[in-house]
XYZ file of C-alpha atoms in Angstrom:
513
model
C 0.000 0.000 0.000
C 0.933 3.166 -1.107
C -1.032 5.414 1.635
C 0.398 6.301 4.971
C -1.251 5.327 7.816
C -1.616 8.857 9.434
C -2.974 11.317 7.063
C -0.998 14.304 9.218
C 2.392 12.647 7.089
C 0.930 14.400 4.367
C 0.610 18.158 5.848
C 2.864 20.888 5.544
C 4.385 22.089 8.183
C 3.430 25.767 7.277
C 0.095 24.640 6.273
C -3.099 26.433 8.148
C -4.758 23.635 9.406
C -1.690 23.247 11.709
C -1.801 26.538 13.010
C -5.495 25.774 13.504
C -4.923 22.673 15.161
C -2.338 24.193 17.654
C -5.335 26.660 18.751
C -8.286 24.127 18.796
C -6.043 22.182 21.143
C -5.257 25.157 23.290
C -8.805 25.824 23.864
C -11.342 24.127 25.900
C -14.071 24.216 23.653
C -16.186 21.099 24.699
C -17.601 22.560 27.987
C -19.453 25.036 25.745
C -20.926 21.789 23.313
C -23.714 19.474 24.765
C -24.758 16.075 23.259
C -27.978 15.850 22.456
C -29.719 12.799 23.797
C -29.394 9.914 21.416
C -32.479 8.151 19.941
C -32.336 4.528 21.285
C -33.700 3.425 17.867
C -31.179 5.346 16.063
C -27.170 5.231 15.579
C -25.003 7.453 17.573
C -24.431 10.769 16.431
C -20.855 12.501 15.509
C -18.714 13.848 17.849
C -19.712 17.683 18.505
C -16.363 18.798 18.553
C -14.986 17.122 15.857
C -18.323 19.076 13.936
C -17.242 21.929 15.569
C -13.180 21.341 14.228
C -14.805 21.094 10.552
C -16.818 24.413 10.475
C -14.484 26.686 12.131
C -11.947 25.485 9.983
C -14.164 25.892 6.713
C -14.742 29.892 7.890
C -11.134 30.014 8.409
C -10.557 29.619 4.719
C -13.934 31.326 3.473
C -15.965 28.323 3.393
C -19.799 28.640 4.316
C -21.770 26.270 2.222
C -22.880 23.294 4.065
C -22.675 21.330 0.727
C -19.537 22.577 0.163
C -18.237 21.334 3.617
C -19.731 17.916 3.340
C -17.920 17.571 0.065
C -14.435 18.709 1.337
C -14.800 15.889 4.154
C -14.425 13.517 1.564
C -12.152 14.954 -0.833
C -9.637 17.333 1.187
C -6.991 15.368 2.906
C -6.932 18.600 5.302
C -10.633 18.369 6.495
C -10.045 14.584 6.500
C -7.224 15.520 8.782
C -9.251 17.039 10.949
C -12.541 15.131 10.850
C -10.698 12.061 11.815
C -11.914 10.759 8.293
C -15.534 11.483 8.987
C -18.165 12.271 6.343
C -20.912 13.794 7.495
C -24.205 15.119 5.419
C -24.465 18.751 4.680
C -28.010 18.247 6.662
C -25.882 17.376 9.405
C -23.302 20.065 9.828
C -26.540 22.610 9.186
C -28.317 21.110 12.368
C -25.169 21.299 14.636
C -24.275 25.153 13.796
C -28.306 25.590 14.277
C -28.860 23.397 17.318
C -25.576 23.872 19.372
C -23.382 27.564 17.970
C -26.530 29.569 18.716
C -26.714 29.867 21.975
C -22.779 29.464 22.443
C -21.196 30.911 19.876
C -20.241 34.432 21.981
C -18.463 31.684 24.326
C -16.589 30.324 21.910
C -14.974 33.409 20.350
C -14.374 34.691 23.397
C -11.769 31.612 23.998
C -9.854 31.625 20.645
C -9.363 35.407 20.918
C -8.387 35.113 24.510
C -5.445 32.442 22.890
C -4.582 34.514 20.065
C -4.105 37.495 22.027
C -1.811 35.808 24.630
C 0.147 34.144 21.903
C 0.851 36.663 19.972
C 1.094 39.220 22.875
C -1.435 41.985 21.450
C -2.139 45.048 23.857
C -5.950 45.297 23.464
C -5.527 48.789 25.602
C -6.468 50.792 22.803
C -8.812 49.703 20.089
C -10.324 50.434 17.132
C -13.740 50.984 16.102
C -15.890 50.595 12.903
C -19.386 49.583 11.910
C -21.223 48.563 8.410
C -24.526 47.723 7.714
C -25.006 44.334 6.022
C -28.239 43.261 3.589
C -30.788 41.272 5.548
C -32.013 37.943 3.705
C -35.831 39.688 3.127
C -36.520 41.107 -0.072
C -36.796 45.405 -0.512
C -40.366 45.671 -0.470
C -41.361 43.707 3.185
C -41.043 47.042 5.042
C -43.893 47.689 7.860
C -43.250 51.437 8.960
C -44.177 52.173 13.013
C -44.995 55.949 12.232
C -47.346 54.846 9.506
C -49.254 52.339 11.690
C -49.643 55.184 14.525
C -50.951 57.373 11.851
C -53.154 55.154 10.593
C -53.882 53.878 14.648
C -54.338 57.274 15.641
C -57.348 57.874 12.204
C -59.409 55.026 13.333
C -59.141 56.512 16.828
C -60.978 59.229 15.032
C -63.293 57.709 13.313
C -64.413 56.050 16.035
C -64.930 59.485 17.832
C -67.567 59.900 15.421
C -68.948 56.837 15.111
C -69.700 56.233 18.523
C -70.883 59.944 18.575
C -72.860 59.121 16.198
C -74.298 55.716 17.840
C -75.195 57.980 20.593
C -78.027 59.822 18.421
C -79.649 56.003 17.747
C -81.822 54.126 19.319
C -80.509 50.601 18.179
C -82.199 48.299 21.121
C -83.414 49.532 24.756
C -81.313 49.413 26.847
C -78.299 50.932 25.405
C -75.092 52.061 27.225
C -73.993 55.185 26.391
C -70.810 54.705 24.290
C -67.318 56.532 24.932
C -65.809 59.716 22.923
C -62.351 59.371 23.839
C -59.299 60.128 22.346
C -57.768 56.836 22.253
C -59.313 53.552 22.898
C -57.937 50.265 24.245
C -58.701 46.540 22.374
C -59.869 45.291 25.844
C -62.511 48.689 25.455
C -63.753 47.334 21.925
C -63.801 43.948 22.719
C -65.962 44.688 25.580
C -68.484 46.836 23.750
C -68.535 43.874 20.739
C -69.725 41.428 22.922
C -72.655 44.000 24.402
C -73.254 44.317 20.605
C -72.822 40.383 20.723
C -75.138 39.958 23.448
C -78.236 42.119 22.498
C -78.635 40.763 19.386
C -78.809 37.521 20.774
C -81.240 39.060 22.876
C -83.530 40.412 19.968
C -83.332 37.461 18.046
C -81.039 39.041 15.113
C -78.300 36.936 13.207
C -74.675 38.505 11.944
C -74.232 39.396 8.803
C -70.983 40.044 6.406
C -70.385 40.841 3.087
C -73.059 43.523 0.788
C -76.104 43.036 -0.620
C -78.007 42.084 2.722
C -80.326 44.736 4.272
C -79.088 45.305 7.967
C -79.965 46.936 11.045
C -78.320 49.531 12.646
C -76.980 47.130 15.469
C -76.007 44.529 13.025
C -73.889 47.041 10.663
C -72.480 48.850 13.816
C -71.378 45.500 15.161
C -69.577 44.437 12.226
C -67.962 47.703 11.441
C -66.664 47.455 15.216
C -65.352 43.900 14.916
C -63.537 45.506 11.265
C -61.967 48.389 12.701
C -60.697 46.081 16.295
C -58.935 43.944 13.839
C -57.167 46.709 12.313
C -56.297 47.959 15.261
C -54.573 44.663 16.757
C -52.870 44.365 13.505
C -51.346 48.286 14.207
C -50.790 47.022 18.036
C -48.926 44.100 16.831
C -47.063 46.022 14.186
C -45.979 48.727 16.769
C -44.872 46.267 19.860
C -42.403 44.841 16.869
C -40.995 47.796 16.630
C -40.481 48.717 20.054
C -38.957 51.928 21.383
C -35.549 52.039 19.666
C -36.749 50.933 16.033
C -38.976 52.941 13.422
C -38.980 49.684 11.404
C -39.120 46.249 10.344
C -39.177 43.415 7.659
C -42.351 41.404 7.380
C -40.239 38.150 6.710
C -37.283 38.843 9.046
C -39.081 40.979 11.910
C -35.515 40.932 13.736
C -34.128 43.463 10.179
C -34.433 46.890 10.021
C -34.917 48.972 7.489
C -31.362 50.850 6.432
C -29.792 53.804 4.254
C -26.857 51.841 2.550
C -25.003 52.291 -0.419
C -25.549 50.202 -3.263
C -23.071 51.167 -5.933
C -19.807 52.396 -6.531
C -21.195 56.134 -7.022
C -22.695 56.257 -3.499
C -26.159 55.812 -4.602
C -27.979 55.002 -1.725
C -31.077 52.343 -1.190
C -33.424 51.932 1.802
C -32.876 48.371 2.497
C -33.598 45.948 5.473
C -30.433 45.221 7.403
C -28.666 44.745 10.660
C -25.620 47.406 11.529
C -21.998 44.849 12.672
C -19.687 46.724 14.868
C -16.622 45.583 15.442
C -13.259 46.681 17.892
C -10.051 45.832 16.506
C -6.170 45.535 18.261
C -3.329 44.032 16.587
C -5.114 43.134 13.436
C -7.477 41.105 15.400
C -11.140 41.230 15.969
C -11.523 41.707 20.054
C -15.155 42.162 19.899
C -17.685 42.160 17.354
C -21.757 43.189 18.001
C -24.647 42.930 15.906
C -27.246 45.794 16.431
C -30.494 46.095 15.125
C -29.975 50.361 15.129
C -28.639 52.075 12.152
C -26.554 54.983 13.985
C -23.163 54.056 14.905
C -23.749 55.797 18.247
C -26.314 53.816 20.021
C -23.697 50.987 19.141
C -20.640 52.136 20.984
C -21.994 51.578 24.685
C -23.095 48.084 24.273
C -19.845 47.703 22.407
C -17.637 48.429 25.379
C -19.800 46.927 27.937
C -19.400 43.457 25.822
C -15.497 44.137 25.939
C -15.662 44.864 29.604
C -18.210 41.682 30.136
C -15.174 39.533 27.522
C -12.267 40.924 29.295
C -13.024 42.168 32.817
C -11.950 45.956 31.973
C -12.347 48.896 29.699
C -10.175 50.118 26.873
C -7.661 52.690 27.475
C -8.432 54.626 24.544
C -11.248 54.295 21.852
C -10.685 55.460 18.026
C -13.451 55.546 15.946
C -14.869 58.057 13.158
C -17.507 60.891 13.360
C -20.810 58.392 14.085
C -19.671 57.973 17.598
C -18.617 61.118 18.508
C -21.666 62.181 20.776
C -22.575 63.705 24.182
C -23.566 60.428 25.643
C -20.739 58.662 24.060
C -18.269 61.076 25.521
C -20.190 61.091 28.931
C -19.594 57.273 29.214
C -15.897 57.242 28.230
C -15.384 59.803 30.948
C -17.007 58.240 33.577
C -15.175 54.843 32.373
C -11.762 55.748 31.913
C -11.727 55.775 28.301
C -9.619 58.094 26.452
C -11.591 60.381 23.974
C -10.282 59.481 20.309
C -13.693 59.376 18.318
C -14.429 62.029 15.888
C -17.748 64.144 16.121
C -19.527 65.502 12.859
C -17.963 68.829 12.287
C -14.872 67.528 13.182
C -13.235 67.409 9.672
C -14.381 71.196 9.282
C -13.414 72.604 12.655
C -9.224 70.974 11.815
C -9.542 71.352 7.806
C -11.449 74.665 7.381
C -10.058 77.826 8.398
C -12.729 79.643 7.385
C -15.046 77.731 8.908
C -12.971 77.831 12.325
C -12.207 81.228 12.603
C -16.170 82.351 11.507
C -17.098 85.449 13.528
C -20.147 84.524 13.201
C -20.249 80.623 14.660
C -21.637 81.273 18.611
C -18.454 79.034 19.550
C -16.148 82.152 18.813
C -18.024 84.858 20.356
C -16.343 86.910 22.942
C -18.323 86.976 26.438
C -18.525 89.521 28.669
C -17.469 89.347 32.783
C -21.093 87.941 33.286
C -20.384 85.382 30.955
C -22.706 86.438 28.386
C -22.403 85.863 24.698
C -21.293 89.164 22.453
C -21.864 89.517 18.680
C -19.693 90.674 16.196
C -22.188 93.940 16.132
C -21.408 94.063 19.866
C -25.026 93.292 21.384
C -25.440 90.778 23.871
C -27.065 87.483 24.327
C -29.551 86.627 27.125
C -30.484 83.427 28.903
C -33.719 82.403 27.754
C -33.924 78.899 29.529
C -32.284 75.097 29.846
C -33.384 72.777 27.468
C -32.641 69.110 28.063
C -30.553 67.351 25.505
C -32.388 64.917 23.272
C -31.012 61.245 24.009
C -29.421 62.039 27.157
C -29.406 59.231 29.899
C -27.977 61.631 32.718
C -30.588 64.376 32.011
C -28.266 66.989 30.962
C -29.047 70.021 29.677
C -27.740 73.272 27.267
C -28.562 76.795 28.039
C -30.493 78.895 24.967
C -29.630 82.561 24.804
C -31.056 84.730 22.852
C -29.895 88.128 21.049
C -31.388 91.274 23.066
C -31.792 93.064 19.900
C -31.328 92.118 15.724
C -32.698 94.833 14.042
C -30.660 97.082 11.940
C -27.620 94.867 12.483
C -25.162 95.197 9.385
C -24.332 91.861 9.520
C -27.910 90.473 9.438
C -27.515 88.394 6.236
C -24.150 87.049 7.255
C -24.994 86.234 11.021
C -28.907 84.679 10.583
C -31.695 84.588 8.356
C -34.844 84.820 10.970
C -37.161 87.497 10.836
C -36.801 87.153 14.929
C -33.838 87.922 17.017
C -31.313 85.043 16.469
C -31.562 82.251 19.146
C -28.007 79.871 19.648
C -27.763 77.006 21.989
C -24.413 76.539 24.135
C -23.319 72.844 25.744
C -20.258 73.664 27.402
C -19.516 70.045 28.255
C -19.812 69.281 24.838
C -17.293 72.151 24.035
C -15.074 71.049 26.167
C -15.311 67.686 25.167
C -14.430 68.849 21.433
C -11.702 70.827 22.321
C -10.392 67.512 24.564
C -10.654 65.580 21.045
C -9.493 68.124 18.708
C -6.738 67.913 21.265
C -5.906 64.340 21.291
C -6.389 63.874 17.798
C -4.083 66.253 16.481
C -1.276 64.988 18.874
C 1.291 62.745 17.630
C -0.180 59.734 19.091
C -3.497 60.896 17.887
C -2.296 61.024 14.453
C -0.544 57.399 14.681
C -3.761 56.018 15.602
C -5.822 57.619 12.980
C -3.357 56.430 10.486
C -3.909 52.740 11.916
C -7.647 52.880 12.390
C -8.303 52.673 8.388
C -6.201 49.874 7.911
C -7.523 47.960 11.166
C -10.759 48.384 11.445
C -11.805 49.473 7.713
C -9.734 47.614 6.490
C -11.379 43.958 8.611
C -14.477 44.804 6.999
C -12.914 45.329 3.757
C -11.566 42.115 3.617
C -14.979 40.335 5.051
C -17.283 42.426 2.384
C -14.757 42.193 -0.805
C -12.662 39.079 -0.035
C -14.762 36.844 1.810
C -17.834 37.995 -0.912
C -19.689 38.735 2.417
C -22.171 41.206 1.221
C -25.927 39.712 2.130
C -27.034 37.503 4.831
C -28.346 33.904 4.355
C -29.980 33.709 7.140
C -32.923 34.485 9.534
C -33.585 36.249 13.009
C -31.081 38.370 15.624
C -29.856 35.085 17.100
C -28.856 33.736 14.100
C -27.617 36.719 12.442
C -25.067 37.122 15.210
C -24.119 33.336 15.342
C -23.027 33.894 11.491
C -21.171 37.438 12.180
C -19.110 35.747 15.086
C -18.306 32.627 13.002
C -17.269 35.385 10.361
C -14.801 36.851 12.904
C -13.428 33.652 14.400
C -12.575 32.664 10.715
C -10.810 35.923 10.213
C -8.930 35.604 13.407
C -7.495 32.243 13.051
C -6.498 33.130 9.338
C -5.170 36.237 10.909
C -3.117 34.596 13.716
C -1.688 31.915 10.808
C -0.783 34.855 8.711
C 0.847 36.347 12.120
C 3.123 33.241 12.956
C 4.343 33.111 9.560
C 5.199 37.028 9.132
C 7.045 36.753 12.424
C 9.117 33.178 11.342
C 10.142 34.932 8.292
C 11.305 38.049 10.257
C 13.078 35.754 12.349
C 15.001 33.991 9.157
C 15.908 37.102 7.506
């Protein structure tokens, strides 16, 4: 016989699947796979981790099709390696990523980062933020809209103002109750009034009917027109607890997806899509932590983002770089009371360093001079009184900016330059967020600021640049938050462990030259 007894004779040395065996072996990855009870009738099932050997290797070299795992079980002396010359069904490897990675899957990239990280000494102190919003598996035109269905909630609410007004004017049986005019009505209130309706016909001997061309009585056409418009209504209800508080939208055939601005071409073009928004840290070249948020703006992301770093790694970053989506007042209230040093870019950012025009405006409320009481002074010299506090929107600790308001803008000279309103001109002044700018504008401009800029494009841009244009990732297969997340963290365990092969072989060829 010509074939060698152990199929590892065969390997390279410098091959991946070494490097991948080297971490699998490192890890202690069964705890976090349970065997599901076995069928006395039945033969006994494959070895979960062995399963779970084959599909993190297939991510590691851009392999997701089931079919196209099966088949490399039986034909690639690497998988064979590894499968201990197993050949399980495609229908099999789908029903152990579905029944036993869902739940787990967090776990189990927490481990192999954990390895690669000590291995290859990374400092995770300062890391490097970046988000994109990836195609949902429903189709464009499954949208359900929650400000449409309160619309339309809030018209029946109307209409039934004036029906039941006008109920109130007819004598339908005796015995009536006098029905409400209110401005909103509960499906428990309707329900209850349908079965009086329910009930007194019952009473006067008088049968439902649907549909046209029957003659009716008042009680029988209010009834059903009540039972129509209580249907719609639990339809809106249902529509709107989908939604919830933090979304405006969702799919009809992925009610987990919402619906997205995302470009669509390479001229920018943009599409209104349903998707789900992946955030990602990176340190090293490695993926640290990776979220998947069901919010389109970058900066409801970065809190949950840190807290899942602190929850992986028992602390908080040093230092957070990330571009102008993050770069809010409650983003820069939580890295100060955190520790976290302020490297994420707010929205006028680029024109407040770039634009010296734009900086040095006489007109902008940032660069007016005050006087001793601290008042704000005008180019025209006039000054600006304190109108009131006004909370600021989004805020979880309640803060607040102070509106002032210009004692006097007519005749000014500089009308047309400083405001167009026909009323005195009104500006709004956060100085925590000023000073929070200033601390940025500060840090970014610094050496190390600049260093870390530089690095952030390549890092974290540049991880989702390979996942989206290498790896062809650029819609989702698959169904549901749950599930979406298990495939974004498989994803990001495959690009780690290529990463950390690519790593050991950079650093023996330093070593030999």
């Amino acid at each position: 016989m010509k074939l060698p007894l152990e199929i590892g004779v065969k390997i390279e040395k410098d091959d991946p699947v070494v490097s991948f065996k080297e971490v699998m072996e490192g890890v202690e990855l069964r705890k976090y796979l349970k065997r599901s009870e076995q069928d006395p009738r039945g033969r006994e099932g494959y070895d979960p981790e062995v399963l779970l050997k084959i599909v993190l290797f297939a991510y590691m070299n851009n392999v997701r099709s089931t079919r196209k795992i099966a088949d490399l079980c039986r034909n690639d002396i690497r998988f064979m390696y590894l499968s201990e010359e197993i050949t399980p069904s495609h229908m099999t490897i789908a029903n152990f990523i579905n029944e036993h990675l869902k739940e787990t899957i967090e776990d189990i990239f927490s481990e192999i980062t954990k390895y690669i990280i000590e291995k290859q000494e990374i400092d995770i102190s300062t890391v490097y933020i970046d988000g994109t919003k990836i195609e949902a598996f429903p189709n464009k035109y499954t949208w359900v809209w929650k400000k449409a269905c309160i619309t339309s909630r809030d018209r029946k609410f109307k209409y039934l103002r004036e029906f039941f007004t006008k109920l109130n004017n007819e004598v339908m049986y005796i015995g009536q109750p006098e029905f409400p005019t209110e401005e909103s009505y509960s499906i428990e209130t309707l329900e209850g009034i349908i079965q009086e309706l329910k009930e007194a016909m019952e009473r006067l001997g008088i049968t439902e009917r649907a549909g046209r061309g029957h003659k009716k009585k008042m009680i029988q056409r209010a009834y059903g027109e009540l039972t129509k418009i209580t249907e719609k209504l639990k339809e809106y209800a249902e529509k709107i607890a989908v939604c919830g508080e933090e979304r405006n939208s969702y799919a009809k055939t992925d009610r987990d997806a919402t619906f997205m601005r995302m470009k669509t071409d390479y001229m920018g073009n943009t599409a209104l899509l349903p998707a789900y928004n992946w955030q990602l840290a990176t340190a090293g070249e490695v993926i640290v932590c990776g979220l998947t948020s069901q919010s389109a703006a970058d900066s409801r992301c970065f809190i949950p983002m840190m807290e899942k770093y602190h929850k992986t790694y028992g602390k908080y970053p040093e230092k957070a770089v990330g571009d102008a989506g993050y770069g809010t007042m409650e983003t820069y209230l939580y890295c100060e009371r955190h520790g976290i040093g302020k490297y994420l870019k707010y929205t006028s950012w680029q024109r407040e360093t770039h634009d010296k025009e734009f900086h040095k405006d006489p007109f902008r409320s940032r660069n007016f001079k005050t006087d001793e009481e601290g008042h704000p002074i005008c180019p025209n010299g006039k000054k600006f009184i304190k109108m009131f506090d006004r909370q600021i929107r989004g805020n979880a600790d309640h803060r607040t900016e102070e509106i002032y308001e210009c004692e006097d803008c007519s005749g000014c000279p500089f009308r047309e330059k400083c405001h167009k309103s026909e009323k005195n001109r009104r500006i709004n002044i956060n100085r925590t967020l000023t000073s929070y700018h200033e601390e940025v504008i500060r840090n970014l401009a610094s050496e190390e600021g600049i260093y870390h800029r530089q690095i952030r494009s390549s890092m974290a841009e540049g991880t989702f640049g390979v996942i989206k244009a290498d790896y062809k990732f650029n819609r989702l297969t698959r169904v549901s938050l749950k599930k979406v997340n298990m495939e974004f963290h498989l994803i990001m365990i495959g690009y780690n462990l290529a990463k950390y092969h690519n790593l050991k072989c950079r650093k023996k060829r330093t070593e030999l030259s």
